[in-house]
Each structure stands twice: as structure tokens, then as C-alpha cells.
Amino acid sequence: MLVLRLLNVVAPAYFLCISLVTFVLQIFVFIPSMFRDPSTTPLFSPALLHGALFLFLSANALGNYVLVIQNSPEDLGKDFNLGKGAEVADWLDGSRSPGSALPGTHFCRLCARVTQRHDHHCFFTGNCIGSRNMRNFIMFCLYTSLACLDSLVAGMAYISATLSMSFADPLAFLTLLPHSISQFFSGALLSSEMFVILMLYLWLGIGLACAGFCCHQLLLILRGQTRYQVRKGMVMRARPWRDNLQEVFGKKWLLGLLIPVQNVESSYRRQKEK
């Protein structure tokens, strides 16, 4: 538990550091290197278009990241009058009767709250993912993967121009790291160039992981399930996939694709207000 709590603090700081390093490399290294003299180019120059695209992806990724943290799932323990005594222990060991809990309700030890439609605890945001912030979490994963892909392409172009190498061969990227390590220790490669090469593989890993999270989460939403329900083997009532998507993304789903907006109200809160 101590290791998990430490990871819950370190992981968000790690993500913010990676974001800051990516922003600095893109704005102050890649764009000036790929476009030597931006002052002589027209208004819609490739440099400005690439910079605007990267800023758009980064703003959406960080904006949804903040919304995931702010829109914490509802603490149903307050409504059920759960304290720190035996009742919470009943939720932890599963001895509470199913009729007294809503479907997918789970007590998170790290957040110390009971949430409805609990999906999982995200260490990179330090928050649980549930009905209120599910859409923002998916948008965060989507735009993070796109920003990493954009940075990966720009970084490969920078390394190709700096080291005079070609990535036309698919094996060139796979052999880049071991070849660069040998050159770095022999003194033929600068530390700044080695750092960019390491960032290429980091962007690739983060981008693939976020894309996988996004696709897997969308498949679960289409089925009307969460990861917690799948892990516990809960059988959910079958509903049309359009209703499942609308419950998460809302009617104004297109707006959420373009700018970071607050997630829709959860179904539990709507039922409680009625």
C-alpha cells in the first residue's frame, strides 16, 4: 500500500515533467531546426502550422488531464453513511449484500471513497476514473497519443537531419538505440542528441500505451461495462451501443472532441435529483 501511495504521487509529477520536456524540445529545438528561417516564410508556413498543431494537441491533452483530476467520482459513502468502521470493511471484502449497492460500486483504498461505475484508479492522474470523468480520461489518452506521435515524427526528422541518417528502412529505428549507445560511450555522439533519441522511444511507448487504453476503453463503453465489472465478472443488462456512448460522451460529443469541456453528469446524480 505504501508503494502504491508513493506511485500515486510520483506518476503525476513524472507525466508533467515529460510534458514540459516535450514542449521545450518541440518549440525550441525541432521547429527551429526543421525550418531554418521562419521570418522569410508566409503566414501559413509549415513551421507555424506544425507549431499550431502541436499546441492544439498539447492543450487538449493537458486540459482533459486537469478535468480528470478536478471531476472526481462521487463519494457514495457519504450518501450511504459509510464510516471507517465495520461498514467499510464490508465493502472491502465483498460481504455486503448486492441489493444494498449500485452496480459497479467500489471502494478505492487510495482515494478512500466509494464510487459508482468505478473503472480503475489512474496513477498518472492520482484519481479514480468513474462516471464523471470517463470522457475526459478517454480524450486525455487520445490527445496524449497524438501529441506523442507528432513529437516522434518531429524528433525522427531532427535526428535524421542532425546525424545524416535515413529512416526509410523499417529496421533503422529498431537499431537506432543500440547503435547510438555505442556511439555515445565512444564519444561520437553528443549528450543532447542521445537525450533526443531516448525521448523518441519514450514517446513511442507512451503513445502506444495511451492509444491502447483509449481503444480498450471505447470497446468497454460500447458494451456498457467498466474494467472493474469485467474483472469481477459482473453481467450487465444489454443496452444499445448508442445509448452507452451517449451516457459517457453526452449529446454534445463533438464539442468534447475539439476542446476540453467538463464531463456530463453521472447517471447516479441524475437519478438522485429525480
PDB file of C-alpha atoms in Angstrom:
ATOM      1  CA  MET A   1       0.000   0.000   0.000  1.00  0.00           C
ATOM      2  CA  LEU A   2       2.888   2.381   0.762  1.00  0.00           C
ATOM      3  CA  VAL A   3       4.373   1.709  -2.670  1.00  0.00           C
ATOM      4  CA  LEU A   4       1.029   2.427  -4.336  1.00  0.00           C
ATOM      5  CA  ARG A   5       0.618   5.683  -2.449  1.00  0.00           C
ATOM      6  CA  LEU A   6       4.149   6.725  -3.440  1.00  0.00           C
ATOM      7  CA  LEU A   7       3.401   5.850  -7.061  1.00  0.00           C
ATOM      8  CA  ASN A   8       0.205   7.898  -6.816  1.00  0.00           C
ATOM      9  CA  VAL A   9       2.368  10.964  -6.079  1.00  0.00           C
ATOM     10  CA  VAL A  10       5.361  10.275  -8.340  1.00  0.00           C
ATOM     11  CA  ALA A  11       3.447   9.318 -11.508  1.00  0.00           C
ATOM     12  CA  PRO A  12       1.660  12.701 -11.993  1.00  0.00           C
ATOM     13  CA  ALA A  13       4.939  14.567 -11.426  1.00  0.00           C
ATOM     14  CA  TYR A  14       6.623  12.277 -13.957  1.00  0.00           C
ATOM     15  CA  PHE A  15       3.921  12.974 -16.557  1.00  0.00           C
ATOM     16  CA  LEU A  16       4.190  16.733 -16.070  1.00  0.00           C
ATOM     17  CA  CYS A  17       7.982  16.599 -16.435  1.00  0.00           C
ATOM     18  CA  ILE A  18       7.685  14.620 -19.672  1.00  0.00           C
ATOM     19  CA  SER A  19       5.130  17.144 -20.953  1.00  0.00           C
ATOM     20  CA  LEU A  20       7.417  20.069 -20.141  1.00  0.00           C
ATOM     21  CA  VAL A  21      10.430  18.428 -21.813  1.00  0.00           C
ATOM     22  CA  THR A  22       8.344  17.624 -24.910  1.00  0.00           C
ATOM     23  CA  PHE A  23       7.114  21.205 -25.148  1.00  0.00           C
ATOM     24  CA  VAL A  24      10.646  22.619 -24.883  1.00  0.00           C
ATOM     25  CA  LEU A  25      12.047  20.235 -27.487  1.00  0.00           C
ATOM     26  CA  GLN A  26       9.238  20.903 -29.941  1.00  0.00           C
ATOM     27  CA  ILE A  27       9.167  24.700 -29.674  1.00  0.00           C
ATOM     28  CA  PHE A  28      12.867  25.468 -29.150  1.00  0.00           C
ATOM     29  CA  VAL A  29      14.652  22.596 -30.930  1.00  0.00           C
ATOM     30  CA  PHE A  30      12.623  20.747 -33.549  1.00  0.00           C
ATOM     31  CA  ILE A  31      10.739  23.606 -35.203  1.00  0.00           C
ATOM     32  CA  PRO A  32      13.743  25.984 -35.448  1.00  0.00           C
ATOM     33  CA  SER A  33      15.878  23.140 -36.811  1.00  0.00           C
ATOM     34  CA  MET A  34      13.404  21.917 -39.420  1.00  0.00           C
ATOM     35  CA  PHE A  35      12.512  25.451 -40.560  1.00  0.00           C
ATOM     36  CA  ARG A  36      15.710  27.474 -40.620  1.00  0.00           C
ATOM     37  CA  ASP A  37      14.349  30.970 -41.227  1.00  0.00           C
ATOM     38  CA  PRO A  38      10.669  31.311 -40.241  1.00  0.00           C
ATOM     39  CA  SER A  39      10.737  35.099 -40.834  1.00  0.00           C
ATOM     40  CA  THR A  40      11.001  34.631 -44.611  1.00  0.00           C
ATOM     41  CA  THR A  41       8.078  32.211 -44.855  1.00  0.00           C
ATOM     42  CA  PRO A  42       4.442  33.235 -45.431  1.00  0.00           C
ATOM     43  CA  LEU A  43       1.795  33.394 -42.732  1.00  0.00           C
ATOM     44  CA  PHE A  44       0.672  29.790 -43.195  1.00  0.00           C
ATOM     45  CA  SER A  45       4.196  28.402 -43.222  1.00  0.00           C
ATOM     46  CA  PRO A  46       4.917  24.760 -42.318  1.00  0.00           C
ATOM     47  CA  ALA A  47       6.591  25.966 -39.125  1.00  0.00           C
ATOM     48  CA  LEU A  48       3.521  27.841 -37.938  1.00  0.00           C
ATOM     49  CA  LEU A  49       1.173  25.040 -38.957  1.00  0.00           C
ATOM     50  CA  HIS A  50       3.237  22.420 -37.151  1.00  0.00           C
ATOM     51  CA  GLY A  51       3.527  24.612 -34.063  1.00  0.00           C
ATOM     52  CA  ALA A  52      -0.223  25.279 -34.047  1.00  0.00           C
ATOM     53  CA  LEU A  53      -0.971  21.561 -34.417  1.00  0.00           C
ATOM     54  CA  PHE A  54       1.329  20.649 -31.540  1.00  0.00           C
ATOM     55  CA  LEU A  55      -0.128  23.375 -29.302  1.00  0.00           C
ATOM     56  CA  PHE A  56      -3.662  22.193 -30.123  1.00  0.00           C
ATOM     57  CA  LEU A  57      -2.836  18.591 -29.212  1.00  0.00           C
ATOM     58  CA  SER A  58      -0.968  19.619 -26.051  1.00  0.00           C
ATOM     59  CA  ALA A  59      -3.720  21.987 -24.883  1.00  0.00           C
ATOM     60  CA  ASN A  60      -6.358  19.265 -25.262  1.00  0.00           C
ATOM     61  CA  ALA A  61      -4.202  16.649 -23.534  1.00  0.00           C
ATOM     62  CA  LEU A  62      -3.363  18.889 -20.559  1.00  0.00           C
ATOM     63  CA  GLY A  63      -6.875  20.374 -20.422  1.00  0.00           C
ATOM     64  CA  ASN A  64      -8.529  16.969 -20.176  1.00  0.00           C
ATOM     65  CA  TYR A  65      -5.824  15.894 -17.729  1.00  0.00           C
ATOM     66  CA  VAL A  66      -6.825  18.726 -15.391  1.00  0.00           C
ATOM     67  CA  LEU A  67     -10.527  17.909 -15.824  1.00  0.00           C
ATOM     68  CA  VAL A  68      -9.905  14.264 -14.933  1.00  0.00           C
ATOM     69  CA  ILE A  69      -8.336  15.409 -11.667  1.00  0.00           C
ATOM     70  CA  GLN A  70     -10.994  18.020 -10.903  1.00  0.00           C
ATOM     71  CA  ASN A  71     -14.041  15.875 -11.734  1.00  0.00           C
ATOM     72  CA  SER A  72     -13.562  13.195  -9.131  1.00  0.00           C
ATOM     73  CA  PRO A  73     -16.223  10.462  -8.980  1.00  0.00           C
ATOM     74  CA  GLU A  74     -18.964  10.943  -6.420  1.00  0.00           C
ATOM     75  CA  ASP A  75     -18.251   9.659  -2.933  1.00  0.00           C
ATOM     76  CA  LEU A  76     -21.295   7.437  -2.428  1.00  0.00           C
ATOM     77  CA  GLY A  77     -20.063   6.610   1.042  1.00  0.00           C
ATOM     78  CA  LYS A  78     -21.463   9.958   2.204  1.00  0.00           C
ATOM     79  CA  ASP A  79     -24.925   9.043   0.904  1.00  0.00           C
ATOM     80  CA  PHE A  80     -24.734   5.543   2.370  1.00  0.00           C
ATOM     81  CA  ASN A  81     -23.324   6.882   5.676  1.00  0.00           C
ATOM     82  CA  LEU A  82     -20.214   4.704   5.433  1.00  0.00           C
ATOM     83  CA  GLY A  83     -17.680   5.446   8.114  1.00  0.00           C
ATOM     84  CA  LYS A  84     -14.282   3.999   8.898  1.00  0.00           C
ATOM     85  CA  GLY A  85     -15.668   1.092  10.866  1.00  0.00           C
ATOM     86  CA  ALA A  86     -17.180  -2.246  10.007  1.00  0.00           C
ATOM     87  CA  GLU A  87     -19.336  -0.998   7.136  1.00  0.00           C
ATOM     88  CA  VAL A  88     -16.296  -0.003   5.061  1.00  0.00           C
ATOM     89  CA  ALA A  89     -14.761  -3.391   5.817  1.00  0.00           C
ATOM     90  CA  ASP A  90     -17.913  -4.986   4.388  1.00  0.00           C
ATOM     91  CA  TRP A  91     -17.350  -3.114   1.144  1.00  0.00           C
ATOM     92  CA  LEU A  92     -13.689  -4.145   1.055  1.00  0.00           C
ATOM     93  CA  ASP A  93     -14.201  -7.885   1.495  1.00  0.00           C
ATOM     94  CA  GLY A  94     -17.397  -8.036  -0.601  1.00  0.00           C
ATOM     95  CA  SER A  95     -19.631  -9.325   2.190  1.00  0.00           C
ATOM     96  CA  ARG A  96     -22.203  -6.550   1.729  1.00  0.00           C
ATOM     97  CA  SER A  97     -25.324  -7.793   0.008  1.00  0.00           C
ATOM     98  CA  PRO A  98     -25.634  -6.874  -3.714  1.00  0.00           C
ATOM     99  CA  GLY A  99     -29.026  -5.298  -3.199  1.00  0.00           C
ATOM    100  CA  SER A 100     -27.610  -2.561  -0.987  1.00  0.00           C
ATOM    101  CA  ALA A 101     -25.157  -1.279  -3.606  1.00  0.00           C
ATOM    102  CA  LEU A 102     -25.479   0.183  -7.062  1.00  0.00           C
ATOM    103  CA  PRO A 103     -23.976  -1.779  -9.988  1.00  0.00           C
ATOM    104  CA  GLY A 104     -20.221  -1.328 -10.309  1.00  0.00           C
ATOM    105  CA  THR A 105     -19.855   0.359  -6.906  1.00  0.00           C
ATOM    106  CA  HIS A 106     -16.371   0.007  -5.468  1.00  0.00           C
ATOM    107  CA  PHE A 107     -14.371   1.327  -2.517  1.00  0.00           C
ATOM    108  CA  CYS A 108     -10.927   2.626  -3.548  1.00  0.00           C
ATOM    109  CA  ARG A 109      -8.343   2.392  -0.783  1.00  0.00           C
ATOM    110  CA  LEU A 110      -6.099   5.052  -2.344  1.00  0.00           C
ATOM    111  CA  CYS A 111      -8.904   7.618  -2.759  1.00  0.00           C
ATOM    112  CA  ALA A 112     -10.746   6.446   0.390  1.00  0.00           C
ATOM    113  CA  ARG A 113     -14.171   6.807  -1.202  1.00  0.00           C
ATOM    114  CA  VAL A 114     -16.962   4.670  -2.629  1.00  0.00           C
ATOM    115  CA  THR A 115     -17.642   5.395  -6.308  1.00  0.00           C
ATOM    116  CA  GLN A 116     -20.309   4.265  -8.746  1.00  0.00           C
ATOM    117  CA  ARG A 117     -19.313   2.789 -12.126  1.00  0.00           C
ATOM    118  CA  HIS A 118     -15.756   2.551 -10.905  1.00  0.00           C
ATOM    119  CA  ASP A 119     -13.443   1.704 -13.790  1.00  0.00           C
ATOM    120  CA  HIS A 120      -9.920   1.847 -12.358  1.00  0.00           C
ATOM    121  CA  HIS A 121      -7.547   4.038 -10.386  1.00  0.00           C
ATOM    122  CA  CYS A 122      -5.262   6.040 -12.696  1.00  0.00           C
ATOM    123  CA  PHE A 123      -1.879   6.648 -11.092  1.00  0.00           C
ATOM    124  CA  PHE A 124      -0.832   9.250 -13.686  1.00  0.00           C
ATOM    125  CA  THR A 125      -3.727  11.463 -12.588  1.00  0.00           C
ATOM    126  CA  GLY A 126      -3.799  10.291  -8.972  1.00  0.00           C
ATOM    127  CA  ASN A 127      -7.553   9.879  -9.220  1.00  0.00           C
ATOM    128  CA  CYS A 128     -10.218   7.247  -9.775  1.00  0.00           C
ATOM    129  CA  ILE A 129     -11.864   7.017 -13.191  1.00  0.00           C
ATOM    130  CA  GLY A 130     -15.638   6.796 -12.995  1.00  0.00           C
ATOM    131  CA  SER A 131     -18.861   8.154 -14.430  1.00  0.00           C
ATOM    132  CA  ARG A 132     -17.959  11.843 -14.082  1.00  0.00           C
ATOM    133  CA  ASN A 133     -14.507  11.870 -15.680  1.00  0.00           C
ATOM    134  CA  MET A 134     -14.595   8.916 -18.087  1.00  0.00           C
ATOM    135  CA  ARG A 135     -14.970  11.088 -21.195  1.00  0.00           C
ATOM    136  CA  ASN A 136     -12.146  13.373 -20.121  1.00  0.00           C
ATOM    137  CA  PHE A 137      -9.931  10.358 -19.456  1.00  0.00           C
ATOM    138  CA  ILE A 138     -10.556   8.984 -22.959  1.00  0.00           C
ATOM    139  CA  MET A 139      -9.863  12.381 -24.520  1.00  0.00           C
ATOM    140  CA  PHE A 140      -6.709  12.680 -22.406  1.00  0.00           C
ATOM    141  CA  CYS A 141      -5.456   9.312 -23.701  1.00  0.00           C
ATOM    142  CA  LEU A 142      -6.389  10.175 -27.292  1.00  0.00           C
ATOM    143  CA  TYR A 143      -4.662  13.546 -27.418  1.00  0.00           C
ATOM    144  CA  THR A 144      -1.649  12.316 -25.462  1.00  0.00           C
ATOM    145  CA  SER A 145      -1.106   9.545 -28.012  1.00  0.00           C
ATOM    146  CA  LEU A 146      -1.470  12.038 -30.885  1.00  0.00           C
ATOM    147  CA  ALA A 147       0.934  14.504 -29.247  1.00  0.00           C
ATOM    148  CA  CYS A 148       3.469  11.715 -28.741  1.00  0.00           C
ATOM    149  CA  LEU A 149       3.095  10.654 -32.383  1.00  0.00           C
ATOM    150  CA  ASP A 150       3.624  14.245 -33.525  1.00  0.00           C
ATOM    151  CA  SER A 151       6.697  14.570 -31.310  1.00  0.00           C
ATOM    152  CA  LEU A 152       8.010  11.213 -32.526  1.00  0.00           C
ATOM    153  CA  VAL A 153       7.792  12.250 -36.185  1.00  0.00           C
ATOM    154  CA  ALA A 154       9.379  15.647 -35.479  1.00  0.00           C
ATOM    155  CA  GLY A 155      12.144  14.034 -33.415  1.00  0.00           C
ATOM    156  CA  MET A 156      12.911  11.492 -36.132  1.00  0.00           C
ATOM    157  CA  ALA A 157      13.155  14.327 -38.670  1.00  0.00           C
ATOM    158  CA  TYR A 158      15.521  16.199 -36.345  1.00  0.00           C
ATOM    159  CA  ILE A 159      17.757  13.137 -35.789  1.00  0.00           C
ATOM    160  CA  SER A 160      17.705  12.356 -39.499  1.00  0.00           C
ATOM    161  CA  ALA A 161      18.932  15.858 -40.334  1.00  0.00           C
ATOM    162  CA  THR A 162      21.423  16.067 -37.463  1.00  0.00           C
ATOM    163  CA  LEU A 163      23.039  12.648 -37.880  1.00  0.00           C
ATOM    164  CA  SER A 164      22.538  12.461 -41.669  1.00  0.00           C
ATOM    165  CA  MET A 165      20.714   9.145 -41.457  1.00  0.00           C
ATOM    166  CA  SER A 166      17.614   7.768 -43.158  1.00  0.00           C
ATOM    167  CA  PHE A 167      14.607   6.022 -41.615  1.00  0.00           C
ATOM    168  CA  ALA A 168      13.436   4.585 -44.953  1.00  0.00           C
ATOM    169  CA  ASP A 169      14.446   1.141 -43.713  1.00  0.00           C
ATOM    170  CA  PRO A 170      11.965  -0.053 -41.026  1.00  0.00           C
ATOM    171  CA  LEU A 171      14.835  -1.661 -39.110  1.00  0.00           C
ATOM    172  CA  ALA A 172      16.637   1.686 -38.823  1.00  0.00           C
ATOM    173  CA  PHE A 173      14.518   2.776 -35.870  1.00  0.00           C
ATOM    174  CA  LEU A 174      14.926  -0.566 -34.100  1.00  0.00           C
ATOM    175  CA  THR A 175      18.719  -0.462 -34.399  1.00  0.00           C
ATOM    176  CA  LEU A 176      18.956   3.251 -33.595  1.00  0.00           C
ATOM    177  CA  LEU A 177      19.121   2.867 -29.811  1.00  0.00           C
ATOM    178  CA  PRO A 178      21.875   0.215 -29.511  1.00  0.00           C
ATOM    179  CA  HIS A 179      23.897   1.934 -32.241  1.00  0.00           C
ATOM    180  CA  SER A 180      23.508   5.317 -30.513  1.00  0.00           C
ATOM    181  CA  ILE A 181      24.552   3.914 -27.135  1.00  0.00           C
ATOM    182  CA  SER A 182      27.791   2.564 -28.593  1.00  0.00           C
ATOM    183  CA  GLN A 183      28.469   5.893 -30.315  1.00  0.00           C
ATOM    184  CA  PHE A 184      27.682   7.851 -27.154  1.00  0.00           C
ATOM    185  CA  PHE A 185      30.189   5.958 -24.998  1.00  0.00           C
ATOM    186  CA  SER A 186      32.802   6.201 -27.743  1.00  0.00           C
ATOM    187  CA  GLY A 187      32.383   9.987 -27.814  1.00  0.00           C
ATOM    188  CA  ALA A 188      30.992  10.182 -31.357  1.00  0.00           C
ATOM    189  CA  LEU A 189      27.515  11.277 -30.186  1.00  0.00           C
ATOM    190  CA  LEU A 190      26.620  14.359 -28.162  1.00  0.00           C
ATOM    191  CA  SER A 191      24.639  14.038 -24.942  1.00  0.00           C
ATOM    192  CA  SER A 192      21.869  16.273 -26.325  1.00  0.00           C
ATOM    193  CA  GLU A 193      21.465  14.028 -29.361  1.00  0.00           C
ATOM    194  CA  MET A 194      21.430  10.938 -27.148  1.00  0.00           C
ATOM    195  CA  PHE A 195      18.748  12.543 -24.981  1.00  0.00           C
ATOM    196  CA  VAL A 196      16.533  13.171 -28.017  1.00  0.00           C
ATOM    197  CA  ILE A 197      16.982   9.552 -29.135  1.00  0.00           C
ATOM    198  CA  LEU A 198      15.899   8.312 -25.704  1.00  0.00           C
ATOM    199  CA  MET A 199      12.876  10.605 -25.868  1.00  0.00           C
ATOM    200  CA  LEU A 200      11.913   9.057 -29.212  1.00  0.00           C
ATOM    201  CA  TYR A 201      11.474   5.660 -27.589  1.00  0.00           C
ATOM    202  CA  LEU A 202       9.714   7.210 -24.606  1.00  0.00           C
ATOM    203  CA  TRP A 203       7.209   8.959 -26.892  1.00  0.00           C
ATOM    204  CA  LEU A 204       6.674   5.707 -28.757  1.00  0.00           C
ATOM    205  CA  GLY A 205       5.965   3.790 -25.542  1.00  0.00           C
ATOM    206  CA  ILE A 206       3.653   6.425 -24.053  1.00  0.00           C
ATOM    207  CA  GLY A 207       1.836   6.899 -27.364  1.00  0.00           C
ATOM    208  CA  LEU A 208       1.193   3.187 -27.851  1.00  0.00           C
ATOM    209  CA  ALA A 209       0.097   2.756 -24.223  1.00  0.00           C
ATOM    210  CA  CYS A 210      -2.350   5.686 -24.379  1.00  0.00           C
ATOM    211  CA  ALA A 211      -3.724   4.521 -27.744  1.00  0.00           C
ATOM    212  CA  GLY A 212      -4.260   1.047 -26.294  1.00  0.00           C
ATOM    213  CA  PHE A 213      -6.001   2.465 -23.223  1.00  0.00           C
ATOM    214  CA  CYS A 214      -8.261   4.602 -25.437  1.00  0.00           C
ATOM    215  CA  CYS A 215      -9.268   1.743 -27.773  1.00  0.00           C
ATOM    216  CA  HIS A 216      -9.846  -0.694 -24.912  1.00  0.00           C
ATOM    217  CA  GLN A 217     -11.924   1.849 -23.021  1.00  0.00           C
ATOM    218  CA  LEU A 218     -14.092   2.572 -26.065  1.00  0.00           C
ATOM    219  CA  LEU A 219     -14.781  -1.135 -26.550  1.00  0.00           C
ATOM    220  CA  LEU A 220     -15.882  -1.433 -22.927  1.00  0.00           C
ATOM    221  CA  ILE A 221     -18.138   1.621 -23.276  1.00  0.00           C
ATOM    222  CA  LEU A 222     -19.800   0.139 -26.356  1.00  0.00           C
ATOM    223  CA  ARG A 223     -20.581  -2.952 -24.276  1.00  0.00           C
ATOM    224  CA  GLY A 224     -21.780  -0.823 -21.352  1.00  0.00           C
ATOM    225  CA  GLN A 225     -19.136  -2.172 -18.969  1.00  0.00           C
ATOM    226  CA  THR A 226     -16.206  -0.951 -16.930  1.00  0.00           C
ATOM    227  CA  ARG A 227     -12.884  -2.624 -16.210  1.00  0.00           C
ATOM    228  CA  TYR A 228     -13.920  -3.264 -12.636  1.00  0.00           C
ATOM    229  CA  GLN A 229     -17.094  -5.029 -13.766  1.00  0.00           C
ATOM    230  CA  VAL A 230     -15.168  -7.158 -16.254  1.00  0.00           C
ATOM    231  CA  ARG A 231     -12.560  -8.024 -13.626  1.00  0.00           C
ATOM    232  CA  LYS A 232     -15.266  -9.055 -11.150  1.00  0.00           C
ATOM    233  CA  GLY A 233     -17.270 -10.970 -13.776  1.00  0.00           C
ATOM    234  CA  MET A 234     -20.393  -8.834 -13.400  1.00  0.00           C
ATOM    235  CA  VAL A 235     -23.096  -9.393 -16.020  1.00  0.00           C
ATOM    236  CA  MET A 236     -24.637  -6.102 -17.096  1.00  0.00           C
ATOM    237  CA  ARG A 237     -28.020  -5.512 -18.721  1.00  0.00           C
ATOM    238  CA  ALA A 238     -27.680  -5.329 -22.501  1.00  0.00           C
ATOM    239  CA  ARG A 239     -28.397  -1.899 -23.981  1.00  0.00           C
ATOM    240  CA  PRO A 240     -27.957  -0.384 -27.472  1.00  0.00           C
ATOM    241  CA  TRP A 241     -24.391   0.746 -28.058  1.00  0.00           C
ATOM    242  CA  ARG A 242     -25.602   4.244 -28.987  1.00  0.00           C
ATOM    243  CA  ASP A 243     -27.116   4.649 -25.517  1.00  0.00           C
ATOM    244  CA  ASN A 244     -23.878   3.516 -23.914  1.00  0.00           C
ATOM    245  CA  LEU A 245     -21.878   6.055 -25.917  1.00  0.00           C
ATOM    246  CA  GLN A 246     -24.315   8.874 -25.179  1.00  0.00           C
ATOM    247  CA  GLU A 247     -24.179   8.119 -21.449  1.00  0.00           C
ATOM    248  CA  VAL A 248     -20.424   8.762 -21.450  1.00  0.00           C
ATOM    249  CA  PHE A 249     -19.919  11.376 -24.178  1.00  0.00           C
ATOM    250  CA  GLY A 250     -23.288  13.152 -23.996  1.00  0.00           C
ATOM    251  CA  LYS A 251     -25.231  14.765 -26.819  1.00  0.00           C
ATOM    252  CA  LYS A 252     -22.580  17.447 -27.420  1.00  0.00           C
ATOM    253  CA  TRP A 253     -19.843  14.878 -28.052  1.00  0.00           C
ATOM    254  CA  LEU A 254     -18.347  16.830 -30.973  1.00  0.00           C
ATOM    255  CA  LEU A 255     -17.540  19.775 -28.715  1.00  0.00           C
ATOM    256  CA  GLY A 256     -15.627  17.460 -26.386  1.00  0.00           C
ATOM    257  CA  LEU A 257     -13.514  16.243 -29.310  1.00  0.00           C
ATOM    258  CA  LEU A 258     -12.327  19.745 -30.154  1.00  0.00           C
ATOM    259  CA  ILE A 259     -11.867  21.469 -26.780  1.00  0.00           C
ATOM    260  CA  PRO A 260     -11.567  20.254 -23.176  1.00  0.00           C
ATOM    261  CA  VAL A 261     -15.024  20.536 -21.612  1.00  0.00           C
ATOM    262  CA  GLN A 262     -16.431  19.233 -18.367  1.00  0.00           C
ATOM    263  CA  ASN A 263     -17.878  15.756 -18.469  1.00  0.00           C
ATOM    264  CA  VAL A 264     -21.597  15.071 -18.381  1.00  0.00           C
ATOM    265  CA  GLU A 265     -23.388  14.496 -15.113  1.00  0.00           C
ATOM    266  CA  SER A 266     -23.321  10.910 -13.956  1.00  0.00           C
ATOM    267  CA  SER A 267     -26.412   8.733 -14.221  1.00  0.00           C
ATOM    268  CA  TYR A 268     -26.408   8.291 -10.448  1.00  0.00           C
ATOM    269  CA  ARG A 269     -26.649  12.026  -9.814  1.00  0.00           C
ATOM    270  CA  ARG A 270     -29.425  12.418 -12.372  1.00  0.00           C
ATOM    271  CA  GLN A 271     -31.369   9.620 -10.720  1.00  0.00           C
ATOM    272  CA  LYS A 272     -30.823  11.142  -7.300  1.00  0.00           C
ATOM    273  CA  GLU A 273     -32.069  14.567  -8.452  1.00  0.00           C
ATOM    274  CA  LYS A 274     -35.218  12.996  -9.881  1.00  0.00           C
TER     275      LYS A 274
END
